[in-house]
Amino acid sequence: MRIDIWSDVVCPWCYIGKRRLETALSTFEHADDVEVVWHSFQLDPGAPTTPVETVAEALGRKYGGGPDAGRAMIDRVEAAAAEEGMLWRHHDSQRVGTMDAHRLLHLALDEGGAELQGRVKEALLAAYFIDARNVADHGELRAIVTGAGLDAVAVDGVLGSEQYASDVSADIEQAQAYGASGVPFVVIDRRFAISGAQPAEVFAQTLERAWNDSHPALEVVGDAVTKADACGPDGCAV
Amino acid sequence: MRIDIWSDVVCPWCYIGKRRLETALSTFEHADDVEVVWHSFQLDPGAPTTPVETVAEALGRKYGGGPDAGRAMIDRVEAAAAEEGMLWRHHDSQRVGTMDAHRLLHLALDEGGAELQGRVKEALLAAYFIDARNVADHGELRAIVTGAGLDAVAVDGVLGSEQYASDVSADIEQAQAYGASGVPFVVIDRRFAISGAQPAEVFAQTLERAWNDSHPALEVVGDAVTKADACGPDGCAV
């Protein structure tokens, strides 16, 4: 079974939703047959590579109320993160762009498949939310993703070029085609879409439903063979 | 979309059912995406390779009433065949075994895929029902299947060995696992089973249903993204 997730590296509900999905997978009987692939989504494409303000300052400026209002918003997502067992330092996080982080996630998928990409995704989210690191800075990015297992030479090749930029765009277009206006956006078996960081139970129920849907019992259509025009060991119906 | 059909070369309703399925496929919008694979089923495993009686005689002996009763049964399946546009000479057909014919159908699938196998299957059915040829005789089999496109050297290799005998057995076991007690037994997308030579409309409806089932629209689970814990271009729900 395949799970496609559209997500941004700086998206608080994406990290919280990731934990909730992991909770659902931890008790899912067929978790070994599940592959998770991460897709790019940019919440704030205009954010700078060199930060000029904290997330709290940016939120207060954008929605009004100043840094205090921004800090109150961060308090609320930090409380939700704490319920999932995560202690964030999101007050220290800075507003930065994520294009390069997404390009490296595409490299990870290419180089090591879903397993490596999953480790790189977790490392980037943890770096941003738990350690308040700058996930736009090339030196930081290099340290984060090589620490998760990506090859340093390949990483430098991507960071020194525009490689995978078109893959990032294609992911975003695919999200739009699905009608996803926000993230996280989770698609199970290309069939069931879960919008937002739903409770673990919603993920668990949808995993079960998708599994049963893709492993149906054989359904017999029409009359039983004994009534139909058929031939068997006892002859042909005539 | 894949269609698996269990069938015997000497089974009248299998040939009639094949025509009815072809009628359904002729108006099916996605027929180009359909692959038909033929599987072995033996109605009469004890039938001889060298014939000793006609089918009419064998039927009359088995079910009572003698050759006249057997001929009446053949009249009825010939009438059903005529409704599908086929003029049979089944009164002249002789009771013979089909193990070698089935082994050659497996060779055809291996050598040329579903397309070649389909041509060989049609050639064998036509030889038996329309031309009343002996589909157990090696010389006849060779002529029939090479005429349909099978390589003569490969055919001789199979006829001179036990090659594909285990594949024939595996097919028969699979039919039993599906609960098929007779043929034709048609399975669409490993999901919908059609027992017997059902009317073309039943095949057509089931093709549509299987297609729609395997190409579902995306179903959104849980709240819409605006109500859920998600982040979008206008910020994160908090």
XYZ file of C-alpha atoms in Angstrom:
476
model
C 0.000 0.000 0.000
C 1.261 3.428 -0.885
C 0.840 6.675 1.036
C 1.640 9.951 -0.717
C 1.984 12.983 1.549
C 2.164 16.593 0.464
C 3.897 18.566 3.167
C 6.200 21.491 3.802
C 9.312 21.399 5.976
C 8.207 24.522 7.890
C 4.562 23.463 8.341
C 3.670 22.808 11.975
C 0.547 20.738 11.283
C 2.552 18.638 8.832
C 4.928 17.528 11.594
C 2.068 16.952 14.033
C 0.136 15.056 11.362
C 3.226 12.953 10.654
C 3.273 11.823 14.291
C -0.445 11.044 14.225
C -0.043 8.952 11.080
C 2.912 7.157 12.679
C 0.715 6.391 15.694
C -1.876 4.894 13.341
C 0.772 2.887 11.493
C 2.236 1.554 14.759
C -0.880 -0.557 15.278
C -1.717 -1.213 11.613
C -1.444 -4.922 10.869
C -0.018 -4.455 7.378
C 2.400 -1.610 8.199
C 5.279 -3.607 6.693
C 3.534 -3.380 3.320
C 3.155 0.392 3.502
C 5.425 2.764 1.614
C 5.314 6.481 2.413
C 6.452 8.971 -0.241
C 6.833 12.650 0.599
C 5.876 15.338 -1.899
C 6.762 18.988 -2.000
C 4.430 21.826 -1.066
C 5.507 25.405 -0.401
C 3.416 27.342 2.076
C 5.428 30.516 1.733
C 7.309 30.554 -1.586
C 8.368 34.161 -1.036
C 10.222 33.478 2.196
C 13.930 34.404 2.098
C 16.931 32.108 2.200
C 18.691 34.401 4.677
C 16.230 34.973 7.504
C 15.237 38.491 8.516
C 12.631 37.715 11.184
C 11.356 34.941 13.416
C 8.203 33.021 12.568
C 6.454 34.792 15.449
C 7.375 38.198 14.026
C 6.280 37.168 10.526
C 2.927 35.850 11.787
C 2.278 38.990 13.840
C 3.101 41.160 10.850
C 0.958 39.151 8.441
C -2.120 38.627 10.596
C -1.828 41.698 12.845
C -1.186 41.970 16.545
C 2.572 42.043 16.321
C 5.039 39.486 17.741
C 2.818 38.826 20.764
C -0.021 37.602 18.567
C 2.469 35.517 16.585
C 3.816 34.015 19.805
C 0.301 33.094 20.927
C -0.236 31.198 17.667
C 3.040 29.371 18.162
C 2.054 28.502 21.736
C -1.021 26.775 20.406
C 0.766 24.604 17.806
C 3.507 23.849 20.355
C 0.816 22.593 22.731
C -0.557 20.321 19.995
C 2.997 19.118 19.281
C 3.517 18.380 22.970
C 0.439 16.148 22.903
C 2.250 14.110 20.256
C 5.313 13.873 22.502
C 7.375 16.609 20.842
C 9.063 19.504 22.647
C 9.483 22.260 20.067
C 11.564 25.420 20.046
C 9.354 26.950 17.381
C 9.524 30.410 19.031
C 13.136 30.518 17.861
C 12.393 29.296 14.335
C 12.971 31.809 11.583
C 10.932 32.413 8.454
C 12.833 30.821 5.555
C 12.117 29.330 2.146
C 12.081 25.586 1.558
C 12.820 25.104 -2.137
C 16.298 23.690 -1.491
C 15.059 21.406 1.290
C 12.426 20.026 -1.090
C 14.984 19.497 -3.835
C 17.057 17.446 -1.390
C 13.991 15.377 -0.475
C 13.658 14.507 -4.155
C 17.342 13.572 -4.240
C 16.791 11.304 -1.230
C 13.907 9.509 -2.968
C 16.027 9.012 -6.064
C 19.113 7.854 -4.200
C 17.646 5.680 -1.490
C 13.931 5.280 -2.078
C 11.148 5.916 0.386
C 13.148 4.668 3.370
C 15.970 7.222 2.981
C 13.551 9.974 2.041
C 11.597 9.310 5.223
C 14.718 9.715 7.334
C 15.655 12.959 5.569
C 12.127 14.332 5.988
C 12.138 13.609 9.722
C 15.612 15.149 10.072
C 14.531 18.356 8.328
C 11.357 18.729 10.396
C 13.233 18.034 13.644
C 15.955 20.491 12.687
C 13.410 23.235 12.093
C 10.883 22.677 14.885
C 12.933 21.058 17.641
C 16.347 22.667 17.075
C 15.208 25.914 15.367
C 17.863 25.527 12.691
C 17.860 27.420 9.397
C 16.655 24.866 6.823
C 17.402 27.263 3.955
C 21.118 27.674 4.729
C 23.231 25.399 2.538
C 25.726 24.565 5.292
C 22.948 23.648 7.694
C 21.058 21.701 5.041
C 24.183 19.776 4.128
C 24.797 18.807 7.769
C 21.152 17.839 8.374
C 20.655 15.657 5.301
C 24.070 13.977 5.282
C 23.473 13.182 8.958
C 20.316 11.388 7.816
C 22.261 9.336 5.278
C 22.411 11.349 2.055
C 25.671 11.293 0.103
C 27.586 14.577 0.559
C 28.788 14.783 -3.048
C 25.269 14.308 -4.384
C 23.971 16.905 -1.911
C 26.538 19.451 -3.058
C 25.599 18.723 -6.656
C 21.965 19.534 -5.955
C 22.667 22.598 -3.826
C 25.027 23.958 -6.489
C 22.446 23.588 -9.255
C 18.739 23.831 -9.990
C 18.387 20.038 -9.967
C 14.939 18.727 -8.935
C 13.339 22.180 -9.107
C 10.959 20.891 -11.784
C 10.067 17.923 -9.555
C 9.143 20.310 -6.767
C 6.902 22.225 -9.181
C 5.345 19.009 -10.464
C 4.495 17.978 -6.900
C 2.832 21.307 -6.239
C 0.842 21.030 -9.462
C -0.253 17.537 -8.496
C -1.507 18.841 -5.148
C -3.481 21.502 -6.983
C -4.889 18.854 -9.319
C -6.072 16.949 -6.253
C -7.748 20.102 -4.970
C -5.468 20.369 -1.956
C -5.375 23.950 -0.770
C -3.318 23.215 2.312
C -1.066 20.659 3.926
C -0.574 18.056 5.243
C -2.467 16.314 2.459
C -2.300 12.542 2.683
C -3.393 10.268 -0.162
C -3.670 6.548 0.498
C -3.480 4.203 -2.485
C -4.170 7.154 -4.799
C -7.721 6.772 -3.624
C -8.415 8.208 -0.190
C -7.389 11.760 0.634
C -7.005 12.978 4.200
C -6.796 16.735 4.561
C -5.013 18.206 7.535
C -3.528 16.654 10.653
C -6.538 14.498 11.446
C -6.584 12.424 14.647
C -4.658 9.147 14.571
C -7.971 7.261 14.597
C -8.982 8.811 11.268
C -5.691 7.700 9.738
C -6.118 4.231 11.274
C -9.660 3.833 9.971
C -8.694 5.007 6.506
C -5.702 2.660 6.393
C -8.003 -0.269 7.212
C -10.545 0.831 4.653
C -7.947 1.289 1.917
C -6.412 -2.096 2.687
C -9.744 -3.891 2.541
C -10.653 -2.060 -0.648
C -7.470 -3.162 -2.363
C -7.735 -6.753 -1.162
C -11.338 -7.611 -1.940
C -12.804 -11.070 -1.866
C -13.854 -12.529 -5.209
C -17.387 -11.540 -6.059
C -19.443 -13.899 -8.197
C -21.561 -12.126 -10.790
C -24.668 -13.620 -12.354
C -26.127 -17.039 -11.677
C -24.260 -19.802 -9.929
C -22.454 -22.067 -12.349
C -24.961 -24.884 -11.912
C -27.738 -22.684 -13.294
C -25.739 -21.071 -16.093
C -24.660 -22.334 -19.481
C -21.546 -24.140 -18.391
C -19.779 -27.457 -18.595
C -18.548 -29.375 -15.563
C -17.388 -32.860 -14.652
C -21.019 -33.992 -14.879
C -21.519 -32.639 -18.363
C -22.731 -29.491 -20.050
C -25.942 -27.651 -19.336
C -28.129 -28.037 -22.408
C -7.604 -4.469 -16.956
C -6.997 -8.167 -16.855
C -9.406 -10.992 -17.647
C -8.487 -14.530 -16.618
C -10.575 -17.285 -18.205
C -10.608 -20.924 -17.233
C -11.776 -22.942 -20.176
C -11.377 -26.253 -21.955
C -10.703 -26.704 -25.662
C -13.559 -29.215 -25.992
C -16.098 -27.258 -23.912
C -19.029 -26.016 -26.008
C -20.179 -23.335 -23.564
C -16.591 -22.065 -23.345
C -16.567 -21.284 -27.058
C -20.053 -19.767 -26.919
C -19.072 -17.738 -23.833
C -15.937 -16.545 -25.627
C -18.095 -15.088 -28.405
C -20.410 -13.419 -25.884
C -17.455 -11.860 -24.074
C -16.085 -10.680 -27.426
C -19.437 -9.067 -28.156
C -19.237 -7.244 -24.821
C -15.641 -6.167 -25.489
C -16.547 -4.880 -28.973
C -18.505 -2.018 -27.399
C -16.402 -1.588 -24.241
C -14.776 1.827 -24.241
C -11.521 0.635 -22.667
C -11.151 -2.607 -24.646
C -7.649 -1.566 -25.722
C -6.602 -1.720 -22.068
C -7.939 -5.246 -21.586
C -5.684 -8.297 -21.563
C -7.246 -11.750 -21.722
C -5.274 -14.708 -20.353
C -6.530 -18.263 -20.880
C -6.142 -20.886 -18.176
C -6.403 -24.646 -18.369
C -9.349 -26.688 -17.197
C -9.980 -30.324 -18.074
C -13.600 -31.402 -18.249
C -12.796 -34.999 -19.088
C -9.245 -35.846 -17.969
C -9.794 -39.541 -18.766
C -10.562 -38.967 -22.441
C -8.196 -40.793 -24.824
C -5.633 -39.285 -27.163
C -6.691 -41.650 -29.935
C -10.450 -41.292 -30.243
C -12.698 -44.331 -29.982
C -16.121 -42.657 -30.183
C -17.829 -39.421 -31.173
C -18.919 -36.892 -28.570
C -22.537 -37.857 -29.291
C -21.785 -41.505 -28.575
C -19.887 -40.645 -25.409
C -22.699 -38.409 -24.138
C -25.351 -41.049 -24.882
C -23.313 -43.662 -23.077
C -22.618 -41.477 -20.054
C -26.083 -39.971 -19.558
C -28.157 -42.736 -21.087
C -30.331 -42.761 -24.174
C -27.611 -43.765 -26.585
C -26.245 -41.783 -29.522
C -29.672 -40.249 -30.279
C -29.800 -38.620 -26.841
C -26.221 -37.434 -27.313
C -27.105 -35.965 -30.691
C -30.056 -34.094 -29.191
C -27.702 -32.498 -26.634
C -25.346 -31.483 -29.413
C -28.241 -30.023 -31.398
C -29.010 -27.740 -28.491
C -25.475 -26.389 -28.047
C -25.128 -26.052 -31.831
C -28.282 -23.905 -31.802
C -26.777 -21.686 -29.105
C -23.537 -21.480 -31.139
C -25.542 -20.498 -34.228
C -27.043 -17.611 -32.255
C -23.479 -16.370 -31.791
C -22.843 -16.662 -35.519
C -20.991 -19.974 -35.489
C -21.783 -22.971 -37.668
C -20.412 -26.001 -35.850
C -19.769 -29.560 -36.978
C -19.864 -30.803 -33.399
C -21.741 -33.979 -34.380
C -18.518 -35.112 -36.014
C -16.299 -34.140 -33.066
C -14.675 -37.001 -31.251
C -14.077 -37.420 -27.534
C -10.392 -36.683 -26.899
C -8.157 -35.459 -24.087
C -6.846 -31.906 -23.989
C -3.708 -32.019 -21.849
C -1.404 -31.446 -24.846
C -3.566 -28.636 -26.214
C -3.410 -26.915 -22.814
C 0.363 -27.337 -22.636
C 0.627 -25.599 -26.010
C -1.579 -22.748 -24.756
C 0.920 -22.245 -21.951
C 3.749 -22.252 -24.495
C 1.885 -19.599 -26.498
C 1.552 -17.358 -23.440
C 5.250 -17.743 -22.695
C 6.379 -17.177 -26.262
C 4.072 -14.419 -27.420
C 2.045 -13.184 -24.473
C -1.720 -12.852 -24.296
C -2.076 -11.822 -27.939
C -0.511 -15.006 -29.350
C -2.221 -17.170 -26.764
C -5.574 -15.697 -27.775
C -4.965 -16.612 -31.408
C -3.949 -20.162 -30.482
C -6.996 -20.582 -28.234
C -9.345 -19.471 -31.007
C -7.592 -21.767 -33.499
C -7.959 -24.778 -31.203
C -11.652 -24.130 -30.491
C -12.394 -23.560 -34.177
C -10.506 -26.714 -35.133
C -12.536 -28.794 -32.714
C -16.029 -27.323 -33.050
C -16.109 -25.976 -36.594
C -13.787 -28.408 -38.360
C -14.223 -31.441 -36.065
C -10.482 -32.019 -35.980
C -8.723 -34.206 -33.427
C -7.135 -31.743 -30.991
C -5.271 -34.549 -29.203
C -3.361 -35.775 -32.268
C 0.163 -34.342 -32.355
C 0.206 -33.845 -36.108
C -3.126 -32.021 -36.043
C -2.106 -29.965 -32.996
C 1.147 -28.977 -34.672
C -0.674 -27.805 -37.791
C -3.332 -25.909 -35.833
C -1.029 -24.024 -33.472
C 1.747 -23.248 -35.945
C -0.968 -21.926 -38.254
C -1.897 -19.548 -35.436
C 1.688 -18.346 -35.131
C 3.488 -20.667 -32.717
C 7.056 -21.624 -33.561
C 7.217 -25.212 -34.899
C 10.455 -26.097 -33.105
C 9.092 -24.916 -29.767
C 5.850 -26.827 -30.416
C 7.755 -30.032 -31.121
C 9.760 -29.500 -27.943
C 6.589 -29.311 -25.877
C 4.839 -32.209 -27.622
C 7.929 -34.380 -27.201
C 8.164 -33.703 -23.468
C 6.052 -33.108 -20.379
C 6.760 -29.369 -20.487
C 4.009 -27.147 -18.988
C 2.164 -30.122 -17.448
C 2.688 -28.580 -14.012
C 1.293 -25.244 -15.273
C -1.851 -27.017 -16.434
C -2.205 -28.588 -12.987
C -1.592 -25.245 -11.280
C -4.356 -23.653 -13.366
C -6.790 -26.386 -12.407
C -5.890 -25.982 -8.731
C -6.419 -22.225 -9.005
C -9.886 -22.813 -10.436
C -10.672 -25.099 -7.519
C -9.365 -22.460 -5.092
C -11.787 -20.001 -6.688
C -14.594 -22.473 -6.159
C -15.154 -22.960 -9.880
C -16.841 -26.301 -10.480
C -17.321 -25.739 -14.180
C -16.237 -23.669 -17.141
C -16.125 -21.141 -18.662
C -15.090 -19.308 -15.509
C -14.179 -15.696 -16.134
C -12.400 -13.552 -13.526
C -12.095 -9.819 -14.170
C -9.337 -7.941 -12.368
C -8.966 -10.868 -9.938
C -12.109 -9.496 -8.372
C -15.287 -10.323 -10.263
C -16.064 -13.905 -11.233
C -18.540 -14.796 -13.951
C -19.609 -18.410 -14.008
C -20.773 -19.940 -17.242
C -21.503 -18.467 -20.667
C -23.558 -15.571 -19.359
C -25.256 -13.216 -21.838
C -23.052 -10.527 -23.413
C -24.860 -7.901 -21.324
C -23.671 -9.528 -18.093
C -20.087 -9.419 -19.359
C -20.565 -5.806 -20.483
C -21.979 -4.687 -17.147
C -19.257 -6.446 -15.207
C -16.535 -4.928 -17.403
C -17.931 -1.457 -16.671
C -18.197 -2.165 -12.991
C -14.660 -3.549 -12.746
C -13.284 -0.598 -14.688
C -15.010 1.942 -12.451
C -13.910 0.057 -9.359
C -10.269 0.115 -10.411
C -10.374 3.770 -11.476
C -12.111 5.407 -8.547
C -12.358 9.097 -7.993
C -10.395 10.438 -5.042
C -12.465 10.281 -1.883
C -11.783 12.883 0.777
C -11.883 11.488 4.298
C -12.573 13.580 7.376
C -13.168 17.316 7.443
C -12.404 19.613 4.573
C -8.962 21.139 4.818
C -10.260 24.516 5.941
C -11.782 22.981 9.040
C -8.922 20.653 9.901
C -5.551 21.269 11.505
C -3.714 22.321 8.402
C -1.542 25.038 6.977
C -2.307 26.854 3.761
C -1.252 30.003 1.900
C -3.303 31.980 4.413
C -1.592 30.493 7.433
C -2.055 27.610 9.810
C -5.221 26.717 11.691
C -4.509 27.351 15.365
